[in-house]
Coordinates of C-alpha atoms in Angstrom, one line a residue:
X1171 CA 142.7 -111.0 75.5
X1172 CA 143.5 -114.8 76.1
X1173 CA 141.6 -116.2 73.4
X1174 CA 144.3 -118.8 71.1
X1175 CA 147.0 -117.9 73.1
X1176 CA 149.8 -119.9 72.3
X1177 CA 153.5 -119.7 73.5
X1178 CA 156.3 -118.8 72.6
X1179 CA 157.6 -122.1 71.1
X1180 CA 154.1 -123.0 69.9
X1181 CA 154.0 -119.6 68.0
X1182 CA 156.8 -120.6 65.8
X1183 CA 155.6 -123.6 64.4
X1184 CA 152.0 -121.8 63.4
X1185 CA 150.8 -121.8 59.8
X1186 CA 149.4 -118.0 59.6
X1187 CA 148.5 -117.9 55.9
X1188 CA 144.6 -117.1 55.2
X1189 CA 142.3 -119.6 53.8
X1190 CA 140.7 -119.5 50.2
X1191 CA 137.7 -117.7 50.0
X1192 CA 135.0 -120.0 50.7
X1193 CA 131.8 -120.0 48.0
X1194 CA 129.8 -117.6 50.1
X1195 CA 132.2 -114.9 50.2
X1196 CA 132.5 -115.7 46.5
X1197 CA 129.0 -115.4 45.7
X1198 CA 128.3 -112.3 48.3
X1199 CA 130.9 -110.3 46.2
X1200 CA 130.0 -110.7 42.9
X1201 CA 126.3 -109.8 44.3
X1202 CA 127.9 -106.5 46.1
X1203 CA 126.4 -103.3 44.6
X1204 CA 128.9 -101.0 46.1
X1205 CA 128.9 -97.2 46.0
X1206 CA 131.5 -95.5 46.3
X1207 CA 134.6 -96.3 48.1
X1208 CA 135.5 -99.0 50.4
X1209 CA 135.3 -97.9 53.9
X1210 CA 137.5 -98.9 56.9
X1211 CA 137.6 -98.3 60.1
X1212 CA 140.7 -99.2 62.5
X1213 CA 140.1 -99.5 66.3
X1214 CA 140.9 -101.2 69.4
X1215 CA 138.9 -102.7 72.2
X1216 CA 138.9 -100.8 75.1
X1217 CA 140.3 -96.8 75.6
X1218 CA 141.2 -97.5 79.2
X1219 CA 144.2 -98.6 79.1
X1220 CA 146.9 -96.7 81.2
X1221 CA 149.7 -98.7 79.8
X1222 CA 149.1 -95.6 77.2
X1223 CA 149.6 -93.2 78.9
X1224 CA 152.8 -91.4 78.0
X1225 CA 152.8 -92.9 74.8
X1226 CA 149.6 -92.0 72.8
X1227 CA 147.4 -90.1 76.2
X1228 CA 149.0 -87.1 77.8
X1229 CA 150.9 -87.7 80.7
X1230 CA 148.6 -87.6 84.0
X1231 CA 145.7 -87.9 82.0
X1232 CA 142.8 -89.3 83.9
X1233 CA 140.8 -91.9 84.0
X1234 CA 137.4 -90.0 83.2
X1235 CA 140.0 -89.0 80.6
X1236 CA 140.5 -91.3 78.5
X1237 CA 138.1 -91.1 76.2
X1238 CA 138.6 -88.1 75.0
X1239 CA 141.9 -89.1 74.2
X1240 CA 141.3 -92.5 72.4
X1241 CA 139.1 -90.6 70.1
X1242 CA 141.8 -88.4 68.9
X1243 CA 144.1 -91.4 68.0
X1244 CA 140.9 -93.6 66.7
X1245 CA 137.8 -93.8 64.2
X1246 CA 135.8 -96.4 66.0
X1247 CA 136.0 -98.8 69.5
X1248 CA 134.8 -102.3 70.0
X1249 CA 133.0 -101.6 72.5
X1250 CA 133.7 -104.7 75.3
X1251 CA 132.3 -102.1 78.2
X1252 CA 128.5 -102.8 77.0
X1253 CA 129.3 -106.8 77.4
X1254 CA 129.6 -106.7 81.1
X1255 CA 127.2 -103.8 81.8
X1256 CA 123.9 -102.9 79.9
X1257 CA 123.6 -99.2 80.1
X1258 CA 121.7 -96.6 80.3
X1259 CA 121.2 -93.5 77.9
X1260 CA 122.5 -91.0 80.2
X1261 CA 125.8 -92.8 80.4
X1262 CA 126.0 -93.7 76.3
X1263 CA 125.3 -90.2 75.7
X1264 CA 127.5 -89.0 77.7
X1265 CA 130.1 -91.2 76.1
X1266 CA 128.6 -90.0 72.4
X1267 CA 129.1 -86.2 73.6
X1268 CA 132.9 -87.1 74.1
X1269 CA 133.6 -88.5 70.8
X1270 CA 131.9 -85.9 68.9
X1271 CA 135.5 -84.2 68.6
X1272 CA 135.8 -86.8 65.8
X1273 CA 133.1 -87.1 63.4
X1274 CA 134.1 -90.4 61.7
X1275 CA 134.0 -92.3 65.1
X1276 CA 132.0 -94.8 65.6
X1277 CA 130.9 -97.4 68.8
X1278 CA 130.6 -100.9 68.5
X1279 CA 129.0 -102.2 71.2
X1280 CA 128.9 -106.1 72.1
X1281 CA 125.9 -107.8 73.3
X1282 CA 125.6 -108.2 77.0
X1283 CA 126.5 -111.3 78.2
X1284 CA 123.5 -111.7 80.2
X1285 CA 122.3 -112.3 76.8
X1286 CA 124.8 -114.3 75.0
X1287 CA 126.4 -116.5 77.8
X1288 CA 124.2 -116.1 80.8
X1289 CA 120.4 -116.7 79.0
X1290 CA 122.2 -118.5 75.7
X1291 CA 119.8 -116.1 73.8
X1292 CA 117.0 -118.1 75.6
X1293 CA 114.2 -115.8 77.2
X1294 CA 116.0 -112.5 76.5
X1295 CA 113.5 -109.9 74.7
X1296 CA 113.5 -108.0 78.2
X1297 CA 117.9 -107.8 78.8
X1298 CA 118.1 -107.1 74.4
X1299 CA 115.2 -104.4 74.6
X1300 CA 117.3 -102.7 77.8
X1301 CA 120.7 -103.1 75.6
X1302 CA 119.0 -101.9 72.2
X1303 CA 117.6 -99.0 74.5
X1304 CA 120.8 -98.0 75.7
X1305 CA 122.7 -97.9 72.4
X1306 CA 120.0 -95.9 70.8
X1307 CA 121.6 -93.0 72.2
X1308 CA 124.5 -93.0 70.6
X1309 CA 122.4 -92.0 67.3
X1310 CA 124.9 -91.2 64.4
X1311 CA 127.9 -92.1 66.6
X1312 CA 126.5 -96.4 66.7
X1313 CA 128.5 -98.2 64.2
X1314 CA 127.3 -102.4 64.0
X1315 CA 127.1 -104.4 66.9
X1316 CA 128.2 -107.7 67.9
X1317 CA 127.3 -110.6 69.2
X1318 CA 130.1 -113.1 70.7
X1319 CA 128.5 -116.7 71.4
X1320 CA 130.8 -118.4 74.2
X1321 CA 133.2 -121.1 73.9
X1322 CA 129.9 -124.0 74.6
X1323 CA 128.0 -122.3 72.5
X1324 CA 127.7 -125.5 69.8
X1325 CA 125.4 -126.0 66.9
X1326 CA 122.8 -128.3 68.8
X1327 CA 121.9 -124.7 69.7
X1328 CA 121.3 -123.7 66.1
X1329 CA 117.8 -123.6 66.9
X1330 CA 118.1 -120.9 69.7
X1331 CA 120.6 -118.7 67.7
X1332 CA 118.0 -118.6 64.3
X1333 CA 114.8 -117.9 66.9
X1334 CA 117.2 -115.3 68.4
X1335 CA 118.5 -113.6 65.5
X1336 CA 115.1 -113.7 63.5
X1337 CA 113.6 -111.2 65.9
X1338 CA 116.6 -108.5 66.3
X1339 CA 115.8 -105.1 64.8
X1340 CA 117.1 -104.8 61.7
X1341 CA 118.0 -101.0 61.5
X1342 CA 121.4 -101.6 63.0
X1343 CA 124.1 -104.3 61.0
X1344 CA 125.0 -107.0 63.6
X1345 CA 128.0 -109.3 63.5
X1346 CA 127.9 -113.0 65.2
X1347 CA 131.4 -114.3 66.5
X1348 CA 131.3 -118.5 66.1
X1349 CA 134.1 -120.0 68.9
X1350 CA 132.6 -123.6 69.4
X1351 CA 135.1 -125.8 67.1
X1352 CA 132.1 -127.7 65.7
X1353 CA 131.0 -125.1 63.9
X1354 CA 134.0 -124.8 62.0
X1355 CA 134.8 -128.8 61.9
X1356 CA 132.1 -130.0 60.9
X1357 CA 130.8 -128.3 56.8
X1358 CA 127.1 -129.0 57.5
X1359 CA 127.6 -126.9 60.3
X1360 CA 129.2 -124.2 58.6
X1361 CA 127.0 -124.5 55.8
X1362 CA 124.0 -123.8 57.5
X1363 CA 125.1 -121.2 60.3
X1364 CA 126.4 -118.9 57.6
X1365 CA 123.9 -119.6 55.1
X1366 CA 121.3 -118.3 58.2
X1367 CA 123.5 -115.6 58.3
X1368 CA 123.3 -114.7 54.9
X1369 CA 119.6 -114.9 54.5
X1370 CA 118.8 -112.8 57.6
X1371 CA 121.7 -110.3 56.3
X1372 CA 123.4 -110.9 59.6
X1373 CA 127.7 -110.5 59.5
X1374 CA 130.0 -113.2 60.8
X1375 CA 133.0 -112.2 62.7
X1376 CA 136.5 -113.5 61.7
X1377 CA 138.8 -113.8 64.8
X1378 CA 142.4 -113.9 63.9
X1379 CA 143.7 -115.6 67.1
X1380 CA 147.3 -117.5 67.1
X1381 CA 145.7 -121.0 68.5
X1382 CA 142.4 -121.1 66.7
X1383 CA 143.1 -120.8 63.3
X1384 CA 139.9 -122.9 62.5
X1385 CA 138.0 -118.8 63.7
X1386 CA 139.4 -117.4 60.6
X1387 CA 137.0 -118.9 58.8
X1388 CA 137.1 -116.0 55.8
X1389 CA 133.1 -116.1 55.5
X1390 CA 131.7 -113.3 54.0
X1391 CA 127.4 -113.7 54.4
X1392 CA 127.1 -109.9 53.9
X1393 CA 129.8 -107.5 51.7
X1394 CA 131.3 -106.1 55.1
X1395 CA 134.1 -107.5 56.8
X1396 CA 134.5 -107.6 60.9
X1397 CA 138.1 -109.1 62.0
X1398 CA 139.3 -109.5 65.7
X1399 CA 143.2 -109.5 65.0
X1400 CA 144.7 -110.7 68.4
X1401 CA 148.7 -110.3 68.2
X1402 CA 151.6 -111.4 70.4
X1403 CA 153.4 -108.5 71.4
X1404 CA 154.8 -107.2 68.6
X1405 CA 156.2 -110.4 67.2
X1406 CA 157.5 -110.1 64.0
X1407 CA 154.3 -112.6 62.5
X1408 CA 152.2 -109.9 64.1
X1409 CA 153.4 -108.0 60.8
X1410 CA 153.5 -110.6 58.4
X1411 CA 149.6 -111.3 59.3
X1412 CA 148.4 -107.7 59.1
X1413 CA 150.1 -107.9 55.2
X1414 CA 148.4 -110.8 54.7
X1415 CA 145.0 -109.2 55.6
X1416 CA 145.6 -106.1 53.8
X1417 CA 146.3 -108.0 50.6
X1418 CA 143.4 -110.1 50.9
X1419 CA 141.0 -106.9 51.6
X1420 CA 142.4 -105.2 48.8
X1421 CA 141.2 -108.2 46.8
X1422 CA 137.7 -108.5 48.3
X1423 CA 137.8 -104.2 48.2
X1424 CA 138.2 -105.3 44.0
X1425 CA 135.4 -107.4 44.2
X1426 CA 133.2 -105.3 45.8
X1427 CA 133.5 -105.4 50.0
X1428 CA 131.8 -102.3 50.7
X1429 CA 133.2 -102.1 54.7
X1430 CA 135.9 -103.3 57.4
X1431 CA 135.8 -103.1 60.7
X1432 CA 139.3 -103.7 61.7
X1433 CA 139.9 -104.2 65.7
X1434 CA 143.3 -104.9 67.2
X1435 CA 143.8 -107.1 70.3
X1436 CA 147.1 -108.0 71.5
X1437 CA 147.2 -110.5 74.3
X1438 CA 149.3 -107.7 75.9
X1439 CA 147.5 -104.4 75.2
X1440 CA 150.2 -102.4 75.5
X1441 CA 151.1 -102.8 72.4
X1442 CA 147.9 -102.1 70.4
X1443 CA 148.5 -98.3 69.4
X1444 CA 152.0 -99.9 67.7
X1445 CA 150.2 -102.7 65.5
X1446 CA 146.8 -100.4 65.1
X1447 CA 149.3 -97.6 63.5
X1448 CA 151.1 -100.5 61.4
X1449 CA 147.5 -101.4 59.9
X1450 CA 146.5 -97.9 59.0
X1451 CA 149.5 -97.1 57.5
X1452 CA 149.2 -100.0 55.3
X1453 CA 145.5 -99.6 54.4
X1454 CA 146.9 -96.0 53.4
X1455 CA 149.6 -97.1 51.4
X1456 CA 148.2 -100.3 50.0
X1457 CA 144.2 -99.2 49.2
X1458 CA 145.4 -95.1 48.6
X1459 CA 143.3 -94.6 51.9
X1460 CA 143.8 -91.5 54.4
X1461 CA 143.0 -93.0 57.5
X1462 CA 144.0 -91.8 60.7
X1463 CA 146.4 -92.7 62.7
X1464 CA 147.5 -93.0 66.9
X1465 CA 150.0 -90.4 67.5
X1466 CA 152.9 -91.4 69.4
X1467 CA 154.2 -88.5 72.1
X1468 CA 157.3 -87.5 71.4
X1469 CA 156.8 -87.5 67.3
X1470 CA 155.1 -85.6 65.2
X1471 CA 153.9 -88.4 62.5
X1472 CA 153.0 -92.4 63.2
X1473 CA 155.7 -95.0 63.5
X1474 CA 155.9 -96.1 60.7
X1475 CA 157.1 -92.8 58.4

């Protein structure tokens, strides 16, 4: 992922500490009417990745393997396949059969960007039918889905993005990820787009990216929480900024966040399994959770017992 890459001297010099909670995620809190325990789920974007394998998937495993695999490490994927492809039941059930070995797991899918970046939400009822179709067969297996807006995506097109997200089904939670810097520059902006959101009961994604800092914007329009975390190799703020998180969700957990989606990125994915099993850990240790977590080859527990 090359979103807010920075370098290595930039990277330094970065401010990483979260915002204040904005009204909205003040007011959507103290309006939560949460049963039961929070619930998070830890993931990452894609499972094929053969950097991992001989570290978390078998040695020699497979492509057509790899699945299999990543749901033995994994409760949930944001699911980046379904952005450049929409497909077809036969292949999302066969995906849904494989993860079956792990009853917790859940798919994300992302809008196609026939949708988002090609059409700009413009005349797509027939691509977002095809792409609702499609998804419907992973049945218990579909976790929320979301939608990414491109980087030109600015609020002149408010108009599109309300028209758009007024007529979505509303069966399935979706999430919105904001990257236009107007959006987050200007407050009327803000104030609007996530007000929409909020009335509609539509999420907003939270991008943790190194050189955007203005996309985590800590708006909360519904009680659930979705955060892109993109690290830098294992650099020692990688850490720093998953504590930070984990603190702040234990505070929005106390105030009544009923969900989190966490999703790791690094900019080198190698590295994912590392940071993913750093955040699980913490969530266990931090919010008394039992998550699961990757399982290095080579040692019996995570990496960080």
């Amino acid at each position: 992922m090359e979103f807010g890459r920075v370098t290595p001297e930039e990277l330094e010099t970065i401010d990483f500490s979260l915002k204040a909670d904005p009204q909205i995620t003040i007011d959507t809190l103290a309006a939560s009417n949460r049963e039961g325990d929070l619930q998070v789920h830890v993931g990452c974007a894609k499972w094929g990745r053969k950097e991992w394998v001989g570290k978390i998937y078998p040695p020699k495993t497979k492509d057509a393997n790899f699945l299999d695999e990543y749901v033995k490490h994994f409760d949930c994927i944001e699911l980046n396949a379904t952005f450049y492809q929409v497909y077809g039941e036969a292949t999302i059930a066969k995906w849904k059969d494989k993860a079956d070995l792990n009853p917790d797991f859940r798919f994300c899918p992302k809008f196609s960007q026939s949708i988002s970046h090609i059409r700009r939400l413009k005349n797509a009822e027939d691509i977002t039918t095809s792409f609702y179709e499609g998804i419907a067969a992973f049945g218990d297996k579909l976790g929320p889905l979301f939608l990414q807006l491109s980087d030109n995506f600015t609020p002149k097109s408010f108009p599109e993005l309300k028209a758009y997200l007024e007529h979505l089904p509303t069966d399935v939670p979706v999430f919105v990820e904001l990257r236009h810097k107007d959006w987050f520059a200007v407050p009327e902006n803000s104030e609007r787009v996530f007000n929409l959101f909020k009335q509609l009961n539509i999420g907003a994604v939270i991008t943790d990216a190194s050189g955007r800092r203005d996309c985590v914007h800590m708006h909360l329009p519904t009680p659930h929480a979705f955060i892109r975390f993109v690290g830098n190799s294992l650099h020692r703020t990688d850490y720093e900024r998953v504590d930070a998180w984990i603190d702040r969700i234990k505070q929005w957990s106390d105030k009544g966040l009923q969900s989190v989606w966490f999703f790791m990125h690094q900019h080198d994915e190698r590295y994912s399994p590392e940071l993913s099993d750093y955040v699980s850990d913490q969530f266990n240790k931090k919010l008394g959770l039992n998550l699961m977590r990757p399982k290095f080859i080579g040692k019996d527990k995570g990496l960080f017992d």
